[in-house]
Amino acid sequence: MVLDIKNLKLEQKTLYQPPLNEIAEVLNNGLKKNFSTVQVEVVDCPDLTQQPFTLACKGLGGKTSLLEIGGPPYLLPLVNRNKVYELNQIPAALGLDPAFIIGAGAGPFPHAGVNCEGMMNLCICKNKTLNQTRIAKVNAEDPSKHILETLPESETRCALLANLFCSNGQPGKVLKVHCKKRTGNDDFIAAIRTTLMEFYKEKIVGLGGTFLLKEGKAKQHVMPDFSKTPITSDQGVNDWLKFYNMSAPLIAVGTLVTGETELDLRVQHFHSFSHHGEGGHYHIDTTPETVEYLGYFNLGEIVYRLDRPEGGHKIGRD
Ligand code: ZN
């Protein structure tokens, strides 16, 4: 039970790629509105397979793209259970080998038995796959708790929606964004996104990668099983989701883009996992005084839009 990506609509748009040095300067200035300590620089990507990031590939370089699959209209008002995608088909669809795929999406409910969050993190080289994707689901016995699991090597599906950063996983120059003590109202990603949006205006810039919540705690949600009654508003979504206050260190993966464009893009989406059993959809830190973020991001050359919902609504994008 999986859709064949070859048969799905795949749209694309070239993203604007300013020099990394220019972005670093823009962020160094703009992020000060939101954080008391800000340091943004262009560096060689550290080996992301090592602590503290522990991702499936070393770098964020080579044939970079953002890939948005499906969308909330496949989840709400009621789930469309046909929307299951095989990420193993992505490298062929995008002409990417090796393929490093990281990001936020709905996990494979046919595997989990219930709806779940997915922290996609896999490296596909020829026919060999290193899959370190996690899923998070609500604990059915005690919904005040949640469960984080690593998927089996062969389980490379996602469902309904996803925002992924794809590359060859090669080393190379990336943006290092280090911020401490939040003084504004924006979360880490929204602060980056709005700063870039204000500077680049109608030129659409897309970034993807990873960040570490190094100190502090974050408000994150985990989706419970699919609602049996239709969810028709953002309030309805918030009443349905389960929210948790999760502790550092949290390793987040995902994408941001400075405009929705004609492809109806989700402008930011990061999920995080940990090595202490917590993980979910990142909203914002809950400890502004002590919070510390360390991120590594690269620019997407292209944004791909796979299986965009027709006549979709705007609910459930927060
Ligand atoms: Zn999410």
XYZ file of C-alpha atoms and ligand atoms in Angstrom:
319
model
C 0.000 0.000 0.000
C 2.132 2.820 -1.288
C 1.802 5.422 -4.025
C 4.167 5.301 -6.999
C 5.944 8.647 -7.062
C 6.398 8.380 -10.847
C 2.632 8.705 -11.211
C 2.282 11.761 -8.960
C 2.403 15.395 -9.952
C 5.901 16.824 -9.348
C 6.204 20.615 -9.651
C 9.326 22.650 -9.133
C 10.596 26.197 -8.774
C 14.133 27.573 -8.826
C 15.023 29.280 -5.560
C 17.025 32.468 -5.232
C 20.534 31.693 -3.956
C 22.283 34.664 -2.439
C 25.941 34.236 -1.407
C 26.196 32.528 2.002
C 28.356 35.391 3.279
C 25.582 37.846 2.519
C 22.998 35.710 4.341
C 25.323 35.421 7.322
C 25.545 39.201 7.526
C 21.772 39.622 7.126
C 21.127 37.094 9.908
C 23.818 38.520 12.204
C 21.962 41.825 12.095
C 18.356 40.597 11.998
C 18.470 37.845 14.624
C 19.517 40.383 17.250
C 15.870 41.478 17.336
C 15.056 38.066 18.788
C 18.141 36.794 20.623
C 20.625 38.525 22.901
C 23.640 36.555 21.615
C 23.875 35.938 17.880
C 26.745 34.500 15.868
C 26.245 33.528 12.233
C 29.152 32.499 10.022
C 29.972 30.503 6.920
C 31.894 27.364 7.883
C 32.834 23.950 6.528
C 30.019 21.640 7.537
C 31.024 19.596 10.567
C 30.599 15.822 10.309
C 26.888 15.573 11.097
C 27.093 11.816 11.653
C 28.956 12.591 14.890
C 27.641 13.819 18.245
C 25.719 15.921 18.908
C 23.831 15.666 15.578
C 24.060 11.929 14.822
C 22.504 12.203 11.347
C 22.697 9.611 8.582
C 25.123 11.566 6.332
C 28.066 13.850 6.955
C 27.187 17.027 5.086
C 24.429 19.139 3.523
C 26.084 19.715 0.157
C 25.566 18.697 -3.470
C 22.391 19.103 -5.558
C 20.435 20.683 -2.737
C 16.660 20.955 -2.787
C 13.626 21.388 -0.623
C 10.907 18.809 -1.198
C 7.382 19.253 0.081
C 5.150 16.201 -0.164
C 1.355 16.248 0.200
C 0.003 18.542 2.882
C -2.417 19.010 5.783
C -5.476 18.595 3.482
C -4.611 14.861 3.439
C -4.799 14.819 7.257
C -7.740 17.165 7.863
C -10.726 17.357 8.173
C -10.391 13.541 7.948
C -7.395 11.400 7.019
C -6.830 10.132 3.474
C -5.239 6.744 4.151
C -4.124 6.359 0.514
C -1.429 8.966 1.032
C 1.588 6.795 1.824
C 4.885 7.602 0.084
C 8.051 5.525 -0.311
C 11.074 7.763 0.282
C 13.252 5.152 -1.428
C 11.710 6.400 -4.687
C 12.870 9.981 -4.109
C 16.470 9.611 -5.386
C 15.270 8.405 -8.790
C 12.552 11.070 -8.958
C 15.026 13.874 -8.232
C 18.067 12.338 -9.952
C 19.963 12.241 -6.679
C 22.650 9.664 -5.846
C 23.729 9.476 -3.108
C 20.678 11.012 -1.455
C 20.626 12.436 2.049
C 17.025 13.123 3.066
C 16.180 14.860 6.332
C 13.123 16.631 7.577
C 9.714 16.744 9.166
C 6.677 14.743 8.153
C 4.014 12.329 9.191
C 5.487 8.936 10.005
C 4.329 5.706 8.349
C 1.040 4.907 10.098
C 0.790 1.480 8.383
C 3.979 0.532 10.260
C 3.181 2.257 13.567
C -0.451 1.165 13.643
C -1.369 4.745 14.525
C -0.773 8.239 13.245
C 2.682 9.498 14.251
C 5.331 12.191 13.785
C 8.320 11.417 11.557
C 11.863 12.757 11.909
C 13.156 11.650 8.516
C 16.867 10.968 8.464
C 18.161 8.618 5.806
C 20.970 8.150 3.356
C 20.281 6.242 0.145
C 23.296 5.296 -1.920
C 22.654 3.113 -4.976
C 20.524 0.376 -3.458
C 21.938 0.658 0.027
C 19.948 2.563 2.622
C 21.065 3.828 6.008
C 17.816 4.676 7.755
C 17.912 6.498 11.069
C 14.416 7.941 10.914
C 12.553 8.249 14.203
C 8.831 8.319 14.820
C 7.003 9.698 17.849
C 3.547 8.597 18.904
C 1.261 9.325 21.812
C 1.330 6.713 24.559
C -2.119 5.136 24.253
C -2.226 4.147 27.945
C -1.122 7.545 29.205
C -1.506 10.399 26.682
C 0.512 12.680 28.972
C 3.492 10.680 27.704
C 4.816 9.905 24.248
C 7.031 7.245 22.715
C 10.023 7.760 20.398
C 11.177 4.864 18.208
C 13.804 4.328 15.517
C 12.317 2.798 12.388
C 13.641 -0.507 11.073
C 16.205 -0.185 8.264
C 13.679 -1.270 5.623
C 10.830 1.013 6.741
C 11.381 4.086 4.573
C 7.827 5.302 4.078
C 6.207 8.529 5.185
C 2.573 9.543 5.027
C 0.301 12.491 4.263
C 2.797 15.355 4.361
C 6.490 16.079 4.649
C 8.999 18.918 4.329
C 12.379 17.491 3.414
C 15.846 18.811 2.654
C 17.557 16.682 0.019
C 21.198 16.718 -1.028
C 24.108 14.443 -1.883
C 25.139 14.620 1.779
C 28.532 16.009 0.831
C 30.766 18.271 2.897
C 31.021 21.920 1.932
C 30.253 25.430 3.110
C 27.169 25.891 5.270
C 25.643 28.527 7.511
C 26.345 28.122 11.191
C 23.742 29.893 13.324
C 24.392 30.102 17.043
C 21.923 31.981 19.263
C 21.422 32.294 22.989
C 18.755 33.841 25.225
C 15.576 34.641 23.356
C 14.379 38.229 23.802
C 11.720 38.314 21.039
C 8.531 36.372 20.364
C 9.700 34.388 17.331
C 10.892 30.804 17.551
C 14.393 30.059 16.201
C 13.213 29.166 12.692
C 10.613 31.944 12.404
C 13.301 34.435 13.447
C 15.571 33.240 10.610
C 12.710 33.096 8.120
C 11.269 36.544 8.822
C 14.737 38.116 8.792
C 15.415 36.660 5.339
C 11.914 37.534 4.148
C 12.315 41.183 5.134
C 15.655 41.426 3.319
C 15.020 39.388 0.179
C 11.343 40.394 -0.223
C 9.842 38.779 -3.355
C 12.989 36.704 -4.058
C 12.239 33.294 -2.575
C 15.017 31.745 -0.482
C 14.785 28.206 0.919
C 16.956 26.662 3.615
C 17.198 23.230 5.142
C 19.323 21.407 7.633
C 19.504 20.753 11.299
C 19.627 22.551 14.614
C 20.325 21.533 18.130
C 18.348 22.839 21.071
C 21.447 22.768 23.232
C 20.037 24.190 26.455
C 16.493 24.634 27.660
C 13.140 23.094 26.833
C 10.783 23.306 23.887
C 7.052 23.114 23.283
C 6.564 20.279 20.818
C 3.507 18.370 19.704
C 2.879 14.768 18.811
C -0.145 13.882 16.717
C -2.493 11.375 18.340
C -4.247 8.789 16.184
C -6.434 10.135 13.375
C -9.534 11.976 14.477
C -12.786 10.136 13.817
C -14.691 13.425 13.755
C -13.828 16.103 11.174
C -11.344 18.790 12.282
C -12.257 22.045 10.568
C -10.336 24.830 12.344
C -6.930 25.645 13.816
C -8.568 25.589 17.246
C -9.816 22.100 16.457
C -6.262 21.086 15.499
C -4.854 22.454 18.776
C -7.531 20.657 20.808
C -6.654 17.418 19.022
C -2.832 17.607 19.179
C -0.912 16.542 22.283
C 1.629 19.117 23.485
C 4.721 18.333 25.556
C 7.513 20.333 27.124
C 10.615 18.463 25.897
C 14.173 18.823 27.177
C 17.507 19.556 25.516
C 19.423 18.186 23.804
C 16.942 17.957 20.917
C 18.129 17.449 17.323
C 15.797 19.077 14.808
C 15.595 18.526 11.041
C 13.527 20.349 8.432
C 13.136 23.262 6.051
C 12.087 26.890 5.818
C 11.205 29.051 2.838
C 10.546 32.782 2.643
C 7.231 32.579 0.774
C 4.330 30.241 0.056
C 4.612 30.950 -3.717
C 2.287 29.498 -6.334
C 3.271 26.036 -5.048
C 1.372 26.717 -1.781
C 4.424 25.859 0.326
C 4.526 25.353 4.075
C 6.932 28.103 5.150
C 8.611 26.261 8.017
C 8.529 22.766 9.458
C 11.014 21.139 11.827
C 10.739 17.943 13.870
C 13.232 16.941 16.498
C 14.405 13.719 18.112
C 16.699 12.981 21.011
C 18.660 10.176 22.608
C 16.558 10.359 25.772
C 13.191 9.243 24.439
C 11.642 12.568 23.469
C 10.741 13.893 20.046
C 8.055 15.774 18.115
C 7.081 18.812 16.072
C 9.007 21.921 17.158
C 6.994 25.038 18.043
C 9.160 27.207 20.307
C 11.438 26.997 23.340
C 9.741 27.502 26.704
C 12.928 28.702 28.429
C 13.838 31.983 26.693
C 16.247 33.054 29.457
C 18.477 30.004 29.177
C 17.830 28.726 25.658
C 20.734 28.005 23.311
C 20.441 26.992 19.648
C 23.141 25.752 17.282
C 22.111 25.235 13.669
C 23.746 24.222 10.381
C 21.824 25.056 7.214
C 22.355 25.082 3.481
C 20.482 26.786 0.671
C 18.185 24.826 -1.607
C 18.748 25.322 -5.333
C 15.232 24.137 -6.173
C 12.010 23.534 -4.302
C 10.060 20.466 -5.445
C 6.350 20.060 -4.741
C 5.112 16.482 -4.911
C 1.408 15.562 -4.909
C 0.199 19.046 -3.968
C -3.385 18.890 -2.668
C -5.866 20.556 -5.035
C -8.014 23.295 -3.563
C -6.341 22.793 -0.194
C -7.196 24.657 2.981
C -4.808 26.559 5.261
C -5.594 24.693 8.481
C -2.941 22.824 10.468
C 0.218 24.546 9.208
C 1.481 25.997 12.459
Zn 5.068 18.534 11.988
